[in-house]
Short mmCIF file of C-alpha atoms and ligand atoms in Angstrom, two decimals:
data_model
loop_
_atom_site.label_atom_id
_atom_site.label_comp_id
_atom_site.label_asym_id
_atom_site.label_seq_id
_atom_site.Cartn_x
_atom_site.Cartn_y
_atom_site.Cartn_z
CA MET A 1 -27.20 -28.40 -22.75
CA TYR A 2 -25.67 -24.95 -22.25
CA ASP A 3 -25.23 -22.44 -25.04
CA TYR A 4 -21.79 -21.51 -23.53
CA LEU A 5 -19.34 -23.29 -21.22
CA ILE A 6 -16.88 -20.68 -19.95
CA VAL A 7 -13.74 -22.19 -18.64
CA GLY A 8 -11.99 -19.76 -16.00
CA ALA A 9 -13.71 -17.49 -13.65
CA GLY A 10 -11.26 -14.52 -13.95
CA LEU A 11 -12.17 -11.22 -15.40
CA TYR A 12 -12.41 -12.38 -19.07
CA GLY A 13 -14.70 -15.36 -18.13
CA ALA A 14 -16.80 -13.32 -15.72
CA VAL A 15 -17.46 -10.46 -18.26
CA MET A 16 -18.29 -13.06 -20.99
CA ALA A 17 -20.56 -14.85 -18.64
CA ARG A 18 -22.44 -11.66 -17.73
CA GLU A 19 -22.68 -10.46 -21.23
CA LEU A 20 -23.88 -13.63 -22.75
CA THR A 21 -26.37 -14.32 -19.88
CA ASP A 22 -27.76 -10.91 -20.18
CA ALA A 23 -28.04 -11.54 -23.88
CA GLY A 24 -30.43 -14.45 -23.00
CA ARG A 25 -27.74 -17.30 -23.42
CA ARG A 26 -27.65 -20.40 -21.15
CA VAL A 27 -24.17 -20.11 -19.51
CA LEU A 28 -22.01 -22.48 -17.24
CA VAL A 29 -18.71 -21.15 -15.70
CA ILE A 30 -16.22 -23.64 -14.50
CA ASP A 31 -12.82 -22.88 -12.79
CA LYS A 32 -10.16 -25.33 -11.49
CA ARG A 33 -9.51 -23.19 -8.53
CA ASP A 34 -11.54 -23.16 -5.34
CA HIS A 35 -12.39 -19.50 -5.85
CA ILE A 36 -13.71 -17.12 -8.50
CA GLY A 37 -11.82 -14.05 -9.84
CA GLY A 38 -8.65 -15.67 -11.12
CA ASN A 39 -5.42 -13.69 -10.61
CA VAL A 40 -7.53 -10.58 -9.37
CA TYR A 41 -8.85 -12.68 -6.37
CA THR A 42 -8.71 -10.91 -3.15
CA GLU A 43 -9.06 -12.37 0.35
CA LYS A 44 -9.79 -10.66 3.67
CA THR A 45 -7.29 -11.04 6.38
CA GLU A 46 -7.34 -8.98 9.66
CA GLY A 47 -9.91 -6.81 7.94
CA ILE A 48 -7.48 -6.15 5.11
CA ASN A 49 -8.38 -7.25 1.34
CA VAL A 50 -5.33 -9.10 0.51
CA HIS A 51 -4.41 -9.20 -3.32
CA LYS A 52 -3.51 -12.97 -3.22
CA TYR A 53 -2.03 -13.06 -6.73
CA GLY A 54 -0.20 -9.69 -6.66
CA ALA A 55 -1.21 -5.93 -6.72
CA HIS A 56 -4.07 -5.10 -8.88
CA ILE A 57 -4.73 -1.44 -9.52
CA PHE A 58 -7.55 -0.85 -11.89
CA HIS A 59 -6.88 2.01 -14.28
CA THR A 60 -8.27 2.81 -17.73
CA ASN A 61 -8.83 5.55 -20.25
CA ASP A 62 -11.78 3.75 -21.59
CA SER A 63 -15.02 5.41 -20.26
CA LYS A 64 -16.98 2.45 -21.43
CA VAL A 65 -14.92 0.05 -19.50
CA TRP A 66 -14.90 2.44 -16.55
CA GLU A 67 -18.81 2.60 -16.46
CA TYR A 68 -18.96 -1.12 -17.01
CA VAL A 69 -16.84 -2.13 -13.89
CA ASN A 70 -18.74 0.63 -11.95
CA ARG A 71 -21.83 -1.37 -12.47
CA PHE A 72 -20.51 -4.02 -10.12
CA ALA A 73 -18.54 -2.18 -7.65
CA ARG A 74 -17.83 1.30 -6.15
CA PHE A 75 -14.15 2.29 -6.74
CA ASN A 76 -12.20 4.18 -4.27
CA ARG A 77 -9.64 7.05 -5.20
CA PHE A 78 -6.55 4.97 -4.87
CA THR A 79 -3.72 6.43 -7.06
CA ASN A 80 -0.69 4.13 -7.65
CA SER A 81 2.45 5.86 -6.65
CA PRO A 82 5.15 3.14 -6.17
CA VAL A 83 8.41 3.93 -4.55
CA ALA A 84 11.72 2.42 -5.82
CA ASN A 85 14.24 1.33 -3.18
CA TYR A 86 17.64 1.05 -4.57
CA LYS A 87 20.06 -0.12 -1.88
CA GLY A 88 18.32 2.16 0.61
CA GLU A 89 18.08 5.13 -1.65
CA LEU A 90 14.35 6.01 -2.39
CA TYR A 91 13.11 7.26 -5.66
CA SER A 92 9.68 8.24 -6.81
CA LEU A 93 8.02 6.31 -9.72
CA PRO A 94 7.17 6.65 -12.57
CA PHE A 95 9.98 8.44 -13.97
CA ASN A 96 9.25 12.11 -13.33
CA MET A 97 10.77 15.38 -11.99
CA TYR A 98 10.83 14.08 -8.42
CA THR A 99 12.91 10.96 -9.62
CA PHE A 100 15.28 13.21 -11.79
CA ASN A 101 15.63 15.68 -8.88
CA LYS A 102 16.71 12.93 -6.41
CA MET A 103 18.97 11.21 -9.13
CA TRP A 104 20.80 14.38 -10.46
CA GLY A 105 19.80 17.38 -8.19
CA VAL A 106 18.04 18.94 -11.29
CA VAL A 107 15.23 21.31 -10.42
CA THR A 108 13.61 22.36 -13.80
CA PRO A 109 12.30 20.29 -16.63
CA ASP A 110 14.88 21.74 -18.98
CA GLU A 111 17.77 20.66 -16.81
CA ALA A 112 16.36 17.20 -16.65
CA ARG A 113 15.73 16.97 -20.30
CA ALA A 114 19.53 18.08 -20.83
CA LYS A 115 20.68 15.34 -18.65
CA ILE A 116 18.62 12.74 -20.45
CA GLU A 117 19.62 14.08 -23.77
CA GLU A 118 23.28 13.86 -22.97
CA GLN A 119 22.79 10.29 -21.56
CA LYS A 120 20.79 8.89 -24.44
CA LYS A 121 23.44 9.88 -27.13
CA GLU A 122 24.91 6.37 -26.69
CA ILE A 123 21.86 4.90 -28.51
CA THR A 124 22.34 5.88 -32.16
CA HIS A 125 19.69 3.94 -33.86
CA GLU A 126 15.90 2.99 -33.22
CA PRO A 127 15.83 0.97 -30.07
CA THR A 128 15.49 -2.62 -30.70
CA ASN A 129 15.37 -4.08 -27.11
CA LEU A 130 14.38 -3.03 -23.64
CA GLU A 131 17.72 -1.87 -22.58
CA GLU A 132 18.12 0.54 -25.58
CA GLN A 133 14.62 1.75 -25.17
CA ALA A 134 15.07 2.43 -21.55
CA ILE A 135 18.28 4.44 -22.01
CA SER A 136 16.78 6.40 -24.78
CA LEU A 137 13.86 7.30 -22.61
CA VAL A 138 15.50 8.20 -19.28
CA GLY A 139 19.41 7.77 -19.62
CA ARG A 140 21.82 5.34 -18.35
CA ASP A 141 21.83 6.38 -14.62
CA ILE A 142 18.11 5.57 -14.22
CA TYR A 143 18.44 2.48 -16.29
CA GLU A 144 21.02 1.23 -14.01
CA LYS A 145 19.48 1.98 -10.72
CA LEU A 146 15.81 1.69 -11.33
CA ILE A 147 15.23 -0.55 -14.39
CA LYS A 148 17.94 -3.00 -14.97
CA GLY A 149 17.85 -4.96 -11.59
CA TYR A 150 14.06 -4.96 -11.37
CA THR A 151 13.34 -5.89 -15.04
CA GLU A 152 15.96 -8.71 -14.97
CA LYS A 153 14.45 -10.04 -11.70
CA GLN A 154 10.96 -9.83 -13.01
CA TRP A 155 11.53 -11.43 -16.29
CA GLY A 156 14.61 -13.58 -15.55
CA ARG A 157 16.20 -12.46 -18.71
CA GLU A 158 18.71 -9.66 -19.75
CA CYS A 159 17.19 -6.36 -20.63
CA LYS A 160 18.91 -6.84 -23.99
CA GLU A 161 16.70 -9.84 -24.82
CA LEU A 162 13.42 -8.34 -23.67
CA PRO A 163 11.08 -6.48 -26.10
CA ALA A 164 11.02 -2.62 -25.87
CA PHE A 165 7.38 -2.29 -25.50
CA ILE A 166 7.47 -3.51 -21.84
CA ILE A 167 9.24 -0.38 -20.68
CA LYS A 168 6.76 1.71 -22.76
CA ARG A 169 4.06 0.75 -20.20
CA LEU A 170 5.76 3.30 -17.90
CA PRO A 171 5.17 6.99 -18.37
CA VAL A 172 8.06 9.34 -18.40
CA ARG A 173 7.09 12.97 -17.32
CA PHE A 174 8.78 16.35 -16.92
CA THR A 175 6.34 17.30 -14.26
CA TYR A 176 6.30 16.65 -10.53
CA ASP A 177 3.58 13.98 -10.75
CA ASN A 178 4.00 10.52 -9.10
CA ASN A 179 0.83 8.93 -10.46
CA TYR A 180 2.26 5.73 -12.04
CA PHE A 181 -0.48 5.38 -14.60
CA ASN A 182 -1.57 7.85 -17.46
CA ALA A 183 -5.05 7.00 -16.97
CA LEU A 184 -8.12 8.84 -16.85
CA TYR A 185 -9.75 6.71 -14.35
CA GLN A 186 -8.14 4.79 -11.57
CA GLY A 187 -9.24 3.05 -8.35
CA ILE A 188 -9.53 -0.17 -6.28
CA PRO A 189 -13.07 -1.58 -5.91
CA VAL A 190 -14.40 -1.10 -2.30
CA GLY A 191 -14.67 -4.55 -0.64
CA GLY A 192 -12.14 -6.22 -2.98
CA TYR A 193 -12.05 -7.60 -6.47
CA THR A 194 -13.55 -10.81 -5.34
CA LYS A 195 -16.81 -8.95 -4.46
CA LEU A 196 -16.59 -7.19 -8.09
CA VAL A 197 -16.33 -10.49 -9.73
CA LYS A 198 -19.08 -12.20 -7.57
CA ASN A 199 -21.36 -9.31 -8.61
CA MET A 200 -20.68 -9.86 -12.29
CA LEU A 201 -21.38 -13.61 -11.82
CA SER A 202 -24.57 -13.17 -9.79
CA GLY A 203 -27.22 -15.50 -10.83
CA ILE A 204 -24.74 -17.38 -13.21
CA GLU A 205 -24.03 -21.23 -12.50
CA THR A 206 -20.49 -21.51 -11.40
CA GLU A 207 -18.63 -24.72 -10.51
CA LEU A 208 -15.40 -24.54 -8.83
CA GLU A 209 -12.51 -27.07 -8.40
CA THR A 210 -13.47 -28.37 -11.91
CA ASP A 211 -10.70 -28.81 -14.21
CA TYR A 212 -11.69 -28.66 -17.85
CA LEU A 213 -8.41 -30.25 -19.22
CA ASP A 214 -9.01 -33.29 -17.14
CA ASN A 215 -11.74 -34.23 -19.41
CA LYS A 216 -12.27 -31.81 -22.35
CA GLU A 217 -14.40 -33.95 -24.42
CA SER A 218 -17.02 -34.55 -21.83
CA TYR A 219 -17.23 -30.79 -20.75
CA ASN A 220 -17.38 -30.01 -24.35
CA ALA A 221 -20.33 -32.04 -24.78
CA LYS A 222 -22.25 -29.91 -22.30
CA ALA A 223 -22.33 -26.89 -24.56
CA GLU A 224 -22.77 -25.50 -28.03
CA HIS A 225 -19.70 -23.28 -27.49
CA VAL A 226 -16.81 -23.00 -25.26
CA ILE A 227 -14.95 -19.91 -24.02
CA TYR A 228 -11.58 -21.02 -22.95
CA THR A 229 -9.37 -18.60 -20.79
CA GLY A 230 -6.69 -20.95 -19.65
CA ALA A 231 -3.24 -21.30 -21.33
CA ILE A 232 -3.44 -21.88 -25.01
CA ASP A 233 -0.43 -24.37 -25.06
CA ALA A 234 -2.05 -26.35 -22.04
CA TYR A 235 -5.28 -26.68 -24.11
CA PHE A 236 -3.22 -28.39 -26.89
CA ASP A 237 -1.34 -30.55 -24.28
CA TYR A 238 1.80 -28.61 -25.20
CA SER A 239 1.95 -30.48 -28.37
CA LEU A 240 4.35 -27.98 -30.05
CA GLY A 241 6.37 -27.55 -26.83
CA ASN A 242 5.52 -25.06 -23.99
CA LEU A 243 5.23 -21.39 -24.16
CA GLU A 244 7.33 -19.59 -21.50
CA TYR A 245 5.70 -17.73 -18.67
CA ARG A 246 6.91 -15.93 -15.66
CA SER A 247 5.44 -17.06 -12.49
CA VAL A 248 5.41 -15.17 -9.00
CA ARG A 249 5.54 -16.43 -5.58
CA PHE A 250 4.37 -14.51 -2.52
CA GLU A 251 5.52 -14.72 1.09
CA ASN A 252 2.64 -13.10 3.08
CA GLU A 253 3.12 -11.88 6.55
CA THR A 254 0.75 -10.41 9.17
CA LEU A 255 2.57 -7.93 11.43
CA ASP A 256 1.51 -6.42 14.58
CA THR A 257 2.34 -2.92 13.57
CA PRO A 258 -0.11 -0.30 11.89
CA ASN A 259 2.42 0.91 9.12
CA TYR A 260 5.24 -1.32 7.77
CA GLN A 261 6.40 0.68 4.83
CA GLY A 262 4.06 3.64 4.37
CA ASN A 263 3.10 2.84 0.97
CA ALA A 264 1.09 0.13 -0.91
CA ALA A 265 4.13 -0.73 -3.19
CA VAL A 266 7.85 -0.58 -2.72
CA ASN A 267 10.07 -1.79 -5.63
CA TYR A 268 13.37 -3.27 -4.88
CA THR A 269 15.27 -2.27 -7.98
CA ASP A 270 18.76 -3.71 -7.04
CA ARG A 271 19.75 -7.10 -8.40
CA GLU A 272 20.69 -8.52 -5.02
CA THR A 273 17.45 -8.31 -3.16
CA PRO A 274 15.77 -11.51 -3.91
CA TRP A 275 12.31 -10.09 -4.24
CA THR A 276 11.10 -7.62 -6.68
CA ARG A 277 8.51 -5.65 -4.54
CA ILE A 278 6.79 -5.58 -1.28
CA ILE A 279 3.12 -4.90 -1.09
CA GLU A 280 1.51 -3.57 1.93
CA HIS A 281 -2.29 -4.26 1.17
CA LYS A 282 -3.96 -1.93 3.65
CA TRP A 283 -2.94 1.09 1.84
CA PHE A 284 -4.92 0.11 -1.25
CA GLU A 285 -7.69 1.24 0.96
CA PHE A 286 -6.09 3.89 2.89
CA GLY A 287 -5.40 1.73 6.09
CA LYS A 288 -9.22 1.67 6.98
CA ASP A 289 -11.77 -0.93 7.24
CA GLU A 290 -15.19 -0.58 5.56
CA GLU A 291 -16.49 1.34 8.60
CA GLY A 292 -13.79 3.83 8.23
CA ASN A 293 -11.77 2.63 11.44
CA ASP A 294 -8.03 2.45 11.43
CA LEU A 295 -6.58 -1.00 11.07
CA LEU A 296 -4.05 -1.96 13.74
CA LYS A 297 -2.22 -4.56 12.06
CA THR A 298 -0.72 -4.92 8.60
CA VAL A 299 -0.21 -7.57 5.81
CA ILE A 300 2.67 -7.50 3.56
CA SER A 301 3.56 -9.66 0.59
CA ARG A 302 7.21 -10.06 -0.61
CA GLU A 303 6.97 -10.88 -4.49
CA TYR A 304 9.48 -13.35 -5.98
CA SER A 305 9.61 -13.88 -9.70
CA SER A 306 10.34 -17.07 -11.10
CA GLU A 307 10.41 -18.95 -14.24
CA TRP A 308 7.16 -21.03 -14.84
CA HIS A 309 7.22 -24.80 -14.66
CA PRO A 310 4.57 -27.28 -15.26
CA GLY A 311 2.21 -27.09 -12.17
CA ASP A 312 2.90 -23.47 -11.38
CA GLU A 313 0.59 -20.62 -11.90
CA PRO A 314 1.39 -18.83 -15.11
CA TYR A 315 1.28 -15.00 -14.60
CA TYR A 316 3.11 -13.12 -17.39
CA PRO A 317 3.53 -14.17 -20.92
CA VAL A 318 7.01 -13.82 -22.11
CA ASN A 319 6.49 -11.92 -25.39
CA ASP A 320 9.85 -12.17 -26.71
CA GLU A 321 10.47 -13.42 -30.36
CA LYS A 322 10.86 -17.01 -29.83
CA ASN A 323 7.63 -17.23 -27.75
CA THR A 324 5.67 -15.05 -30.09
CA GLU A 325 6.60 -17.31 -32.92
CA LEU A 326 5.50 -20.35 -31.13
CA TYR A 327 2.28 -18.62 -29.93
CA LYS A 328 1.54 -17.99 -33.63
CA ARG A 329 1.68 -21.52 -34.32
CA TYR A 330 -0.68 -22.53 -31.42
CA ARG A 331 -2.92 -19.62 -32.55
CA GLU A 332 -3.17 -21.48 -36.03
CA LEU A 333 -4.38 -24.65 -34.20
CA ALA A 334 -6.73 -22.48 -32.05
CA ASP A 335 -8.49 -21.02 -35.24
CA ARG A 336 -9.28 -24.37 -36.40
CA GLU A 337 -11.11 -25.26 -33.14
CA ASP A 338 -14.64 -24.09 -34.42
CA LYS A 339 -16.29 -24.64 -31.13
CA VAL A 340 -13.90 -22.79 -28.89
CA THR A 341 -12.92 -19.27 -28.44
CA PHE A 342 -9.70 -18.55 -26.80
CA GLY A 343 -9.64 -15.30 -24.51
CA GLY A 344 -7.80 -13.46 -21.89
CA ARG A 345 -4.10 -13.13 -20.91
CA LEU A 346 -3.40 -16.85 -21.04
CA GLY A 347 -5.83 -17.82 -23.83
CA GLU A 348 -4.23 -15.03 -26.11
CA TYR A 349 -0.73 -15.14 -24.58
CA LYS A 350 -0.75 -11.25 -24.06
CA TYR A 351 0.39 -9.00 -21.32
CA TYR A 352 -3.05 -7.50 -20.95
CA ASP A 353 -4.04 -5.17 -18.26
CA MET A 354 -7.41 -5.59 -16.59
CA ASP A 355 -9.10 -2.97 -18.65
CA GLN A 356 -7.84 -4.42 -21.86
CA VAL A 357 -9.08 -7.75 -20.84
CA ILE A 358 -12.55 -6.33 -20.11
CA ALA A 359 -12.63 -4.25 -23.32
CA ARG A 360 -11.65 -7.39 -25.40
CA ALA A 361 -14.45 -9.47 -23.62
CA LEU A 362 -16.99 -6.81 -24.31
CA ASP A 363 -16.10 -6.71 -27.88
CA VAL A 364 -15.91 -10.42 -28.42
CA ALA A 365 -19.27 -10.86 -26.62
CA SER A 366 -20.94 -8.31 -28.68
CA HIS A 367 -19.74 -9.92 -31.90
CA GLY A 368 -19.88 -13.49 -30.98
N1 UDP B 1 10.04 -1.24 -14.24
C1 UDP B 1 11.22 -0.90 -13.95
N2 UDP B 1 11.37 -0.57 -12.61
C2 UDP B 1 10.37 -0.30 -11.77
C3 UDP B 1 9.04 -0.76 -12.20
C4 UDP B 1 8.82 -1.04 -13.52
O1 UDP B 1 12.11 -1.00 -14.75
O2 UDP B 1 10.64 0.06 -10.52
C5 UDP B 1 9.71 -1.75 -15.63
C6 UDP B 1 10.20 -3.19 -15.74
O3 UDP B 1 10.72 -3.33 -17.06
C7 UDP B 1 8.94 -3.85 -15.72
C8 UDP B 1 8.02 -3.16 -16.37
O4 UDP B 1 8.40 -1.71 -16.06
O5 UDP B 1 9.02 -5.15 -16.40
C9 UDP B 1 6.39 -3.17 -15.90
O6 UDP B 1 6.39 -3.16 -14.45
P1 UDP B 1 5.20 -3.13 -13.59
O7 UDP B 1 5.92 -3.48 -12.19
O8 UDP B 1 4.54 -1.85 -13.74
O9 UDP B 1 4.50 -4.47 -14.10
P2 UDP B 1 3.32 -5.24 -13.50
O10 UDP B 1 3.87 -6.45 -12.94
O11 UDP B 1 2.82 -4.39 -12.41
O12 UDP B 1 2.36 -5.58 -14.69
#
């Protein structure tokens, strides 16, 4: 008999497993996939750590979380500075003086502010959706070229139907600063995320290709308590109907060229280009292998967003009103499952970043 069965070997599950093991509990981790790491999983191709489920750039303001992850990996000094490609015009992200200069020719912060003030006049009340929020932050020009198409591709919904908080994730700065995140700490684990998670799970029993939902009762019988990090609606067999997720599909290509796009991430912000972004993985590690040699080839991933259907991997919860309501009803069911704790992006149906997932797991582990 185990003290804890942890369902899912992603970040939430791995942190829980580490903390509970270190507190003297007997822990078993299971995952339905054939690898650990959940969606932060990386796999080496041509000497390049490929982010198989999309780009993950670790960033946090929480020094406790930063110290914690640094116990399991060394982090490099990667700083995310994506470039937006709108029909061949290139803009710096996040929205900052470089973006404003390119969009309007303005040079000083005062000139940029004046432009935005002028354009945001069309929003006369507190923004209630992503479109209004975006226009009131950066004006209509930037909304039209850099936000609308990208967001509607990513979410498959009109900006008017999406919650305002999604766009508040992005900083708006009146300085010449292309750092995408307002975070004190940022970087990529040297050697990849899989290595980080492997170190977290060191010495902990882990069974892969083991699907908890295939036989919940018999797995439950193995432990006093279960930490479930899968989708909350799947746990309840979609009995109240399914929550909506966005899924992502990647087309990966190895190219016989050392430099395809000159940056880790290029966002395609027009509506017509079918992919949302192209990731060139080698730039997360400055184009070098672990010995510091230049890599001669490159691996790129075109990322396509799609609506989730049963059988697809869920990536992003759609936190609009309808789904938030339905989640609340699932949450009530979950609260009645005495033996089971639901956690992580899928277990809590929340657009968590990696550091938030870790902070949450550390908190739950210390109280649970
Ligand atoms: N976003 C945008 N244009 C961009 C990049 C981001 O409008 O070029 C907005 C968009 O609404 C998106 C949100 O910011 O849904 C978060 O995007 P990001 O790519 O940072 O999300 P991730 O997939 O990395 O979590």
